[in-house]
Amino acid sequence: MAHKPPAHAARGKRSFLWIGLTLVVCALLFGISTLVGRSSVDDTSDRYAAPTDLPPAPTPTYRVTDVIEGDLVRLVPETGAAITLRVRGIDTARADGCLGRETLAWATDLLEGEEAIVESVGTGGGNTLGRLILADGTDYAVAALEAGYAIHAGADVNSSYAGILRDAEASARTRNSGVWAPPCEGDLESPPTSEARPTTTTTEPSPAPPPVVAEPAPPPPSPSREPEPEPKPEPSREPEPYYANCRDVWEADAAPLHRWEPGYREELDRDGDGVACDRDRE
């Protein structure tokens, strides 16, 4: 006959098994809940994280349609409403100020109709404030200062950009250019007391050059004609006789000699009657 364990020992063994099974189930549930919570946290962080693969927003391009003052322009974007921009960092003369009309003409020639972008945008005085950069990279404020059509007004620009503007202004002052030259001498508020006039030197007028007399044109060539025939030589004549004295005349039997006859000479006509050697021979 087999031996059976006591009843209280069997109940203890079953209790131990239930406890172990309960612990295993609790561990499994804890692990599942941890994984689910971590996944939800990760999903939330990914959902609100800043995107890193999106390109930066493009800077809008404007066209300058009107130059109101040397530092005040009207811009029209490709899409949207027009803005009136006050250029940062500079101050220019108004129309009634010193060199005001010249400044406006220079700015209009440089800016009107050009494409540009606006940087460091802000607001002030009812206008948009910003740096005006032309399509070729020209910073308008720097160009105006270097040309002597503006002065540096650096209250609203950062220190590094203000240094660039100060250097541009110093260049114009060194060259005594634009508003730094008389009569403005850096004063934009008041109109000049007298307009600058170019220095001229009075010189005596030089005498007018003598009139140029044109040389007469050479006569036209005469029409060609046949050469005249050479004159025929005159028939040769015997040389006029020469008588050294009347003896020669008498020996030649030529006496008497009259004034018109060949060989007559006054030396032979002693009495000058026009007849020589008229005496008888000795």
Short mmCIF file of C-alpha atoms in Angstrom, two decimals:
data_model
loop_
_atom_site.label_atom_id
_atom_site.label_comp_id
_atom_site.label_asym_id
_atom_site.label_seq_id
_atom_site.Cartn_x
_atom_site.Cartn_y
_atom_site.Cartn_z
CA MET A 1 0.00 0.00 0.00
CA ALA A 2 1.45 3.43 -1.28
CA HIS A 3 2.14 6.37 1.03
CA LYS A 4 0.17 9.67 0.31
CA PRO A 5 1.58 13.09 1.25
CA PRO A 6 -0.32 15.02 3.82
CA ALA A 7 -3.06 17.45 2.57
CA HIS A 8 -1.42 20.61 3.96
CA ALA A 9 1.76 19.90 1.98
CA ALA A 10 -0.19 19.73 -1.31
CA ARG A 11 -1.93 23.02 -0.61
CA GLY A 12 1.40 24.77 0.06
CA LYS A 13 2.87 23.56 -3.21
CA ARG A 14 -0.11 24.89 -5.19
CA SER A 15 0.12 28.29 -3.45
CA PHE A 16 3.75 28.57 -4.42
CA LEU A 17 2.94 27.85 -8.05
CA TRP A 18 0.23 30.54 -8.12
CA ILE A 19 2.54 33.11 -6.63
CA GLY A 20 5.24 32.37 -9.20
CA LEU A 21 2.74 32.53 -12.05
CA THR A 22 1.41 35.87 -10.78
CA LEU A 23 4.90 37.33 -10.62
CA VAL A 24 5.64 36.25 -14.19
CA VAL A 25 2.40 37.82 -15.48
CA CYS A 26 3.12 41.09 -13.64
CA ALA A 27 6.61 41.25 -15.11
CA LEU A 28 5.26 40.74 -18.61
CA LEU A 29 2.64 43.46 -18.16
CA PHE A 30 5.25 45.92 -16.80
CA GLY A 31 7.52 45.32 -19.77
CA ILE A 32 4.70 45.83 -22.27
CA SER A 33 3.58 49.07 -20.62
CA THR A 34 7.16 50.41 -20.60
CA LEU A 35 7.59 49.75 -24.33
CA VAL A 36 4.26 51.37 -25.14
CA GLY A 37 5.07 54.48 -23.07
CA ARG A 38 8.50 54.91 -24.63
CA SER A 39 7.02 54.62 -28.12
CA SER A 40 4.44 57.28 -27.37
CA VAL A 41 7.11 59.62 -26.01
CA ASP A 42 9.27 59.12 -29.09
CA ASP A 43 6.33 59.73 -31.39
CA THR A 44 5.50 62.98 -29.60
CA SER A 45 9.08 64.28 -29.76
CA ASP A 46 9.35 63.46 -33.46
CA ARG A 47 6.03 65.10 -34.17
CA TYR A 48 7.07 68.46 -32.71
CA ALA A 49 10.76 68.43 -33.65
CA ALA A 50 11.98 71.21 -36.02
CA PRO A 51 12.41 69.94 -39.60
CA THR A 52 16.03 69.78 -40.72
CA ASP A 53 15.67 68.93 -44.42
CA LEU A 54 13.56 71.93 -45.57
CA PRO A 55 15.30 74.71 -47.67
CA PRO A 56 15.43 78.24 -46.21
CA ALA A 57 12.68 80.62 -47.25
CA PRO A 58 13.70 82.67 -50.33
CA THR A 59 14.41 86.37 -49.87
CA PRO A 60 11.81 88.41 -51.78
CA THR A 61 13.05 90.48 -54.72
CA TYR A 62 11.84 94.04 -55.25
CA ARG A 63 12.03 96.57 -58.06
CA VAL A 64 12.75 100.22 -57.31
CA THR A 65 9.91 102.20 -58.89
CA ASP A 66 10.43 105.63 -57.35
CA VAL A 67 13.24 107.49 -55.57
CA ILE A 68 11.54 109.92 -53.20
CA GLU A 69 14.67 111.17 -51.43
CA GLY A 70 18.28 110.12 -51.37
CA ASP A 71 17.52 107.61 -48.57
CA LEU A 72 13.80 106.95 -49.20
CA VAL A 73 12.59 104.72 -52.05
CA ARG A 74 9.44 102.92 -53.11
CA LEU A 75 9.75 99.20 -53.83
CA VAL A 76 7.35 96.79 -55.55
CA PRO A 77 7.77 93.04 -54.94
CA GLU A 78 7.07 90.32 -57.49
CA THR A 79 3.91 89.52 -55.55
CA GLY A 80 2.26 91.58 -52.86
CA ALA A 81 1.95 95.23 -51.93
CA ALA A 82 4.54 97.95 -52.50
CA ILE A 83 6.59 99.24 -49.55
CA THR A 84 8.34 102.52 -48.80
CA LEU A 85 11.86 101.84 -47.55
CA ARG A 86 14.03 104.17 -45.48
CA VAL A 87 17.62 103.03 -46.01
CA ARG A 88 19.41 102.19 -42.77
CA GLY A 89 22.66 103.79 -41.73
CA ILE A 90 22.63 107.00 -43.79
CA ASP A 91 21.10 110.44 -43.96
CA THR A 92 20.84 112.52 -47.13
CA ALA A 93 19.88 116.10 -47.92
CA ARG A 94 16.25 116.92 -48.58
CA ALA A 95 15.28 118.64 -51.83
CA ASP A 96 15.77 122.09 -50.27
CA GLY A 97 18.99 121.15 -48.49
CA CYS A 98 22.57 121.48 -49.52
CA LEU A 99 23.23 119.41 -52.64
CA GLY A 100 19.68 118.05 -52.35
CA ARG A 101 18.76 118.12 -56.02
CA GLU A 102 22.10 116.67 -57.04
CA THR A 103 21.73 113.86 -54.48
CA LEU A 104 18.24 112.99 -55.73
CA ALA A 105 19.41 112.96 -59.35
CA TRP A 106 22.35 110.69 -58.50
CA ALA A 107 20.19 108.25 -56.51
CA THR A 108 17.52 108.17 -59.23
CA ASP A 109 20.09 107.37 -61.89
CA LEU A 110 21.55 104.56 -59.77
CA LEU A 111 18.36 102.96 -58.39
CA GLU A 112 15.29 103.59 -60.49
CA GLY A 113 14.12 100.45 -62.29
CA GLU A 114 16.76 98.22 -60.66
CA GLU A 115 16.10 94.94 -58.85
CA ALA A 116 17.08 94.73 -55.17
CA ILE A 117 16.59 92.83 -51.94
CA VAL A 118 15.98 94.23 -48.46
CA GLU A 119 17.91 92.99 -45.40
CA SER A 120 17.74 93.80 -41.67
CA VAL A 121 14.11 94.78 -42.00
CA GLY A 122 12.44 96.84 -39.27
CA THR A 123 9.99 99.68 -38.92
CA GLY A 124 10.29 103.30 -37.87
CA GLY A 125 8.64 106.62 -38.59
CA GLY A 126 5.85 104.93 -40.50
CA ASN A 127 8.30 103.43 -43.00
CA THR A 128 10.05 100.12 -43.41
CA LEU A 129 13.73 100.29 -42.42
CA GLY A 130 16.36 98.08 -43.99
CA ARG A 131 19.52 97.69 -46.01
CA LEU A 132 19.01 98.02 -49.77
CA ILE A 133 21.19 95.56 -51.75
CA LEU A 134 21.14 95.81 -55.54
CA ALA A 135 21.13 92.75 -57.79
CA ASP A 136 24.87 93.13 -58.51
CA GLY A 137 25.65 93.08 -54.76
CA THR A 138 26.07 96.84 -54.33
CA ASP A 139 25.09 98.06 -50.86
CA TYR A 140 23.33 101.35 -51.60
CA ALA A 141 24.21 102.94 -48.26
CA VAL A 142 27.92 102.21 -48.75
CA ALA A 143 27.80 103.53 -52.34
CA ALA A 144 26.07 106.77 -51.27
CA LEU A 145 28.61 107.39 -48.51
CA GLU A 146 31.61 106.71 -50.75
CA ALA A 147 30.22 109.07 -53.42
CA GLY A 148 29.75 111.86 -50.85
CA TYR A 149 25.96 112.05 -51.23
CA ALA A 150 25.18 110.91 -47.66
CA ILE A 151 26.48 111.10 -44.12
CA HIS A 152 26.65 108.23 -41.65
CA ALA A 153 23.67 107.92 -39.29
CA GLY A 154 24.54 104.81 -37.30
CA ALA A 155 22.04 104.78 -34.46
CA ASP A 156 20.11 101.83 -35.87
CA VAL A 157 22.83 99.54 -37.25
CA ASN A 158 24.99 96.94 -35.55
CA SER A 159 28.61 97.64 -34.73
CA SER A 160 30.23 95.60 -37.53
CA TYR A 161 28.08 97.18 -40.27
CA ALA A 162 28.53 100.61 -38.71
CA GLY A 163 32.28 100.20 -39.12
CA ILE A 164 31.85 99.57 -42.85
CA LEU A 165 29.71 102.69 -43.19
CA ARG A 166 32.18 104.83 -41.21
CA ASP A 167 35.01 103.72 -43.49
CA ALA A 168 32.97 104.63 -46.58
CA GLU A 169 32.20 108.08 -45.14
CA ALA A 170 35.86 108.63 -44.22
CA SER A 171 36.85 107.91 -47.82
CA ALA A 172 34.55 110.67 -49.12
CA ARG A 173 35.72 113.14 -46.46
CA THR A 174 39.36 112.49 -47.33
CA ARG A 175 38.65 113.17 -50.99
CA ASN A 176 36.58 116.26 -50.09
CA SER A 177 33.81 114.83 -52.23
CA GLY A 178 30.11 115.73 -52.51
CA VAL A 179 28.59 117.16 -49.34
CA TRP A 180 32.04 117.37 -47.70
CA ALA A 181 33.17 120.01 -50.20
CA PRO A 182 32.20 123.70 -50.04
CA PRO A 183 29.62 125.11 -49.68
CA CYS A 184 28.02 122.19 -47.77
CA GLU A 185 31.04 121.02 -45.72
CA GLY A 186 28.98 118.21 -44.17
CA ASP A 187 25.91 120.34 -43.29
CA LEU A 188 22.76 118.90 -44.93
CA GLU A 189 20.10 120.84 -43.06
CA SER A 190 20.57 124.36 -44.37
CA PRO A 191 20.76 125.39 -48.00
CA PRO A 192 24.05 126.95 -49.06
CA THR A 193 24.36 130.71 -48.71
CA SER A 194 25.92 130.95 -52.14
CA GLU A 195 26.13 128.49 -54.93
CA ALA A 196 29.52 127.16 -55.80
CA ARG A 197 30.78 128.49 -59.06
CA PRO A 198 33.56 127.00 -61.10
CA THR A 199 36.83 128.88 -60.96
CA THR A 200 37.63 130.52 -64.29
CA THR A 201 40.78 132.34 -65.43
CA THR A 202 40.34 135.51 -67.49
CA THR A 203 42.65 135.61 -70.46
CA GLU A 204 43.02 138.12 -73.24
CA PRO A 205 41.42 136.94 -76.44
CA SER A 206 43.99 135.81 -78.88
CA PRO A 207 44.10 137.73 -82.16
CA ALA A 208 42.20 136.24 -85.00
CA PRO A 209 44.43 134.42 -87.43
CA PRO A 210 44.96 136.13 -90.77
CA PRO A 211 42.57 135.05 -93.45
CA VAL A 212 43.80 132.26 -95.54
CA VAL A 213 44.13 133.32 -99.14
CA ALA A 214 43.72 130.49 -101.47
CA GLU A 215 46.39 130.26 -104.10
CA PRO A 216 45.04 130.67 -107.60
CA ALA A 217 44.54 127.48 -109.39
CA PRO A 218 47.00 126.84 -112.18
CA PRO A 219 45.62 127.69 -115.61
CA PRO A 220 44.26 124.78 -117.50
CA PRO A 221 46.68 123.38 -120.01
CA SER A 222 46.29 124.85 -123.45
CA PRO A 223 44.92 122.53 -126.03
CA SER A 224 47.61 120.62 -127.73
CA ARG A 225 48.61 121.88 -131.12
CA GLU A 226 51.10 120.90 -133.69
CA PRO A 227 54.57 122.34 -133.18
CA GLU A 228 55.35 125.34 -135.34
CA PRO A 229 57.82 124.65 -138.06
CA GLU A 230 61.31 125.83 -137.39
CA PRO A 231 62.20 129.03 -139.25
CA LYS A 232 64.23 128.54 -142.31
CA PRO A 233 67.78 129.76 -141.97
CA GLU A 234 68.43 133.08 -143.69
CA PRO A 235 70.78 132.92 -146.60
CA SER A 236 74.32 133.51 -145.54
CA ARG A 237 75.74 136.95 -146.28
CA GLU A 238 79.30 137.88 -146.94
CA PRO A 239 80.97 139.56 -144.00
CA GLU A 240 81.13 143.33 -144.15
CA PRO A 241 84.52 144.42 -145.49
CA TYR A 242 86.92 146.11 -143.13
CA TYR A 243 89.40 148.69 -144.27
CA ALA A 244 92.15 149.67 -141.90
CA ASN A 245 92.86 152.88 -143.86
CA CYS A 246 92.07 154.60 -147.09
CA ARG A 247 94.99 152.89 -148.80
CA ASP A 248 93.12 149.58 -148.29
CA VAL A 249 90.03 151.23 -149.78
CA TRP A 250 91.89 152.50 -152.74
CA GLU A 251 93.64 149.21 -153.34
CA ALA A 252 90.26 147.46 -153.16
CA ASP A 253 89.01 150.00 -155.69
CA ALA A 254 86.16 150.82 -153.32
CA ALA A 255 86.69 154.57 -153.03
CA PRO A 256 84.91 156.67 -152.32
CA LEU A 257 82.97 155.08 -149.43
CA HIS A 258 79.64 156.56 -148.54
CA ARG A 259 78.05 156.42 -145.14
CA TRP A 260 75.59 153.71 -146.23
CA GLU A 261 78.06 151.46 -147.92
CA PRO A 262 79.75 148.47 -146.31
CA GLY A 263 83.16 149.18 -144.88
CA TYR A 264 82.46 152.86 -144.12
CA ARG A 265 83.85 154.08 -140.82
CA GLU A 266 83.99 157.53 -139.38
CA GLU A 267 87.73 157.10 -138.82
CA LEU A 268 88.12 156.98 -142.62
CA ASP A 269 85.96 160.09 -143.12
CA ARG A 270 88.34 162.81 -142.01
CA ASP A 271 86.18 165.77 -142.92
CA GLY A 272 82.95 164.10 -141.69
CA ASP A 273 81.00 164.77 -144.84
CA GLY A 274 79.72 161.23 -145.09
CA VAL A 275 82.15 160.30 -147.84
CA ALA A 276 85.39 158.52 -146.91
CA CYS A 277 88.56 158.26 -148.90
CA ASP A 278 87.30 160.61 -151.53
CA ARG A 279 90.65 162.16 -152.29
CA ASP A 280 92.77 161.13 -155.14
CA ARG A 281 95.49 158.66 -154.52
CA GLU A 282 98.88 160.01 -153.90
#
